[in-house]
GROMACS .gro file of C-alpha atoms in nm:
model
   96
    1ALA     CA    1  -1.293   0.824  -1.717
    2GLY     CA    2  -0.952   0.712  -1.843
    3SER     CA    3  -0.892   0.470  -1.557
    4SER     CA    4  -1.240   0.323  -1.599
    5ALA     CA    5  -1.176   0.272  -1.969
    6ALA     CA    6  -0.842   0.107  -1.889
    7CYS     CA    7  -1.013  -0.129  -1.643
    8LEU     CA    8  -1.275  -0.224  -1.899
    9LEU     CA    9  -1.006  -0.278  -2.164
   10LEU     CA   10  -0.806  -0.496  -1.924
   11ARG     CA   11  -1.114  -0.700  -1.840
   12TRP     CA   12  -1.186  -0.748  -2.210
   13LEU     CA   13  -0.825  -0.840  -2.291
   14THR     CA   14  -0.802  -1.099  -2.013
   15GLY     CA   15  -1.146  -1.246  -2.073
   16GLY     CA   16  -1.267  -1.140  -1.729
   17LEU     CA   17  -0.988  -1.328  -1.552
   18ALA     CA   18  -0.973  -1.223  -1.188
   19THR     CA   19  -0.630  -1.207  -1.029
   20PRO     CA   20  -0.649  -1.152  -0.654
   21VAL     CA   21  -0.333  -0.964  -0.567
   22HIS     CA   22  -0.426  -0.899  -0.206
   23ALA     CA   23  -0.438  -1.252  -0.072
   24LEU     CA   24  -0.246  -1.408   0.215
   25ALA     CA   25   0.054  -1.617   0.123
   26ALA     CA   26   0.071  -1.984   0.211
   27GLY     CA   27   0.159  -2.023   0.576
   28VAL     CA   28   0.045  -1.672   0.672
   29GLY     CA   29  -0.259  -1.666   0.899
   30PRO     CA   30  -0.523  -1.392   0.914
   31ALA     CA   31  -0.384  -1.250   1.239
   32GLN     CA   32  -0.033  -1.232   1.094
   33GLY     CA   33  -0.168  -1.059   0.784
   34VAL     CA   34  -0.356  -0.802   0.991
   35VAL     CA   35  -0.049  -0.731   1.206
   36ALA     CA   36   0.173  -0.697   0.898
   37GLU     CA   37  -0.072  -0.456   0.732
   38ALA     CA   38  -0.102  -0.258   1.057
   39VAL     CA   39   0.277  -0.221   1.074
   40PHE     CA   40   0.297  -0.114   0.708
   41THR     CA   41   0.015   0.138   0.749
   42PHE     CA   42   0.152   0.277   1.076
   43SER     CA   43   0.499   0.323   0.932
   44LEU     CA   44   0.358   0.498   0.625
   45LEU     CA   45   0.140   0.734   0.828
   46PHE     CA   46   0.424   0.803   1.072
   47VAL     CA   47   0.664   0.902   0.793
   48ILE     CA   48   0.400   1.120   0.626
   49TYR     CA   49   0.324   1.299   0.951
   50ALA     CA   50   0.689   1.338   1.057
   51THR     CA   51   0.811   1.468   0.721
   52ILE     CA   52   0.514   1.646   0.563
   53LEU     CA   53   0.232   1.724   0.806
   54ASP     CA   54   0.425   1.806   1.125
   55PRO     CA   55   0.321   2.162   1.221
   56SER     CA   56   0.633   2.232   1.429
   57PRO     CA   57   0.898   2.460   1.280
   58ARG     CA   58   1.165   2.191   1.336
   59LYS     CA   59   1.059   1.924   1.088
   60VAL     CA   60   1.259   1.608   1.034
   61LEU     CA   61   1.448   1.655   0.706
   62PRO     CA   62   1.248   1.947   0.563
   63GLY     CA   63   1.165   1.907   0.195
   64ALA     CA   64   1.245   1.535   0.186
   65GLY     CA   65   0.891   1.420   0.270
   66PRO     CA   66   0.782   1.308  -0.077
   67LEU     CA   67   1.109   1.121  -0.136
   68LEU     CA   68   1.098   0.945   0.202
   69THR     CA   69   0.731   0.859   0.156
   70GLY     CA   70   0.798   0.709  -0.185
   71LEU     CA   71   1.094   0.510  -0.057
   72LEU     CA   72   0.886   0.373   0.230
   73VAL     CA   73   0.598   0.277   0.000
   74GLY     CA   74   0.849   0.090  -0.215
   75ALA     CA   75   1.006  -0.082   0.085
   76ASN     CA   76   0.664  -0.175   0.227
   77SER     CA   77   0.556  -0.311  -0.111
   78VAL     CA   78   0.865  -0.529  -0.144
   79ALA     CA   79   0.846  -0.652   0.216
   80GLY     CA   80   0.471  -0.705   0.224
   81ALA     CA   81   0.408  -0.844  -0.122
   82VAL     CA   82   0.506  -1.194  -0.011
   83LEU     CA   83   0.292  -1.178   0.305
   84SER     CA   84  -0.036  -1.008   0.224
   85GLY     CA   85  -0.008  -0.822  -0.104
   86ALA     CA   86   0.102  -0.504   0.078
   87SER     CA   87  -0.209  -0.299   0.017
   88MET     CA   88  -0.138  -0.055   0.306
   89ASN     CA   89  -0.501   0.052   0.265
   90PRO     CA   90  -0.786  -0.173   0.380
   91ALA     CA   91  -1.024  -0.018   0.125
   92ARG     CA   92  -0.817  -0.170  -0.156
   93SER     CA   93  -0.835  -0.516  -0.003
   94PHE     CA   94  -1.202  -0.507   0.090
   95GLY     CA   95  -1.322  -0.324  -0.221
   96PRO     CA   96  -1.432  -0.481  -0.550
   0.00000   0.00000   0.00000
């Protein structure tokens, strides 16, 4: 309920101004955007699996999963913001 209220407040404050944050940059084609998002998503899922979800007793850096995941999300956001908005989740880009 709080996030919905915040969205409505933001819409009211901006006069309904829509700011598309997940758009391709100038000079970036659709295929390049899809490949970039696929690389970002793969790297994120790989790090999550290798550091948090791996069922083997020999995990890579045990206990560091949340930190590494957060660092990768930050790195992906910085690297991908100029290309495609770095959504790393197609539902965010295709949703309303």
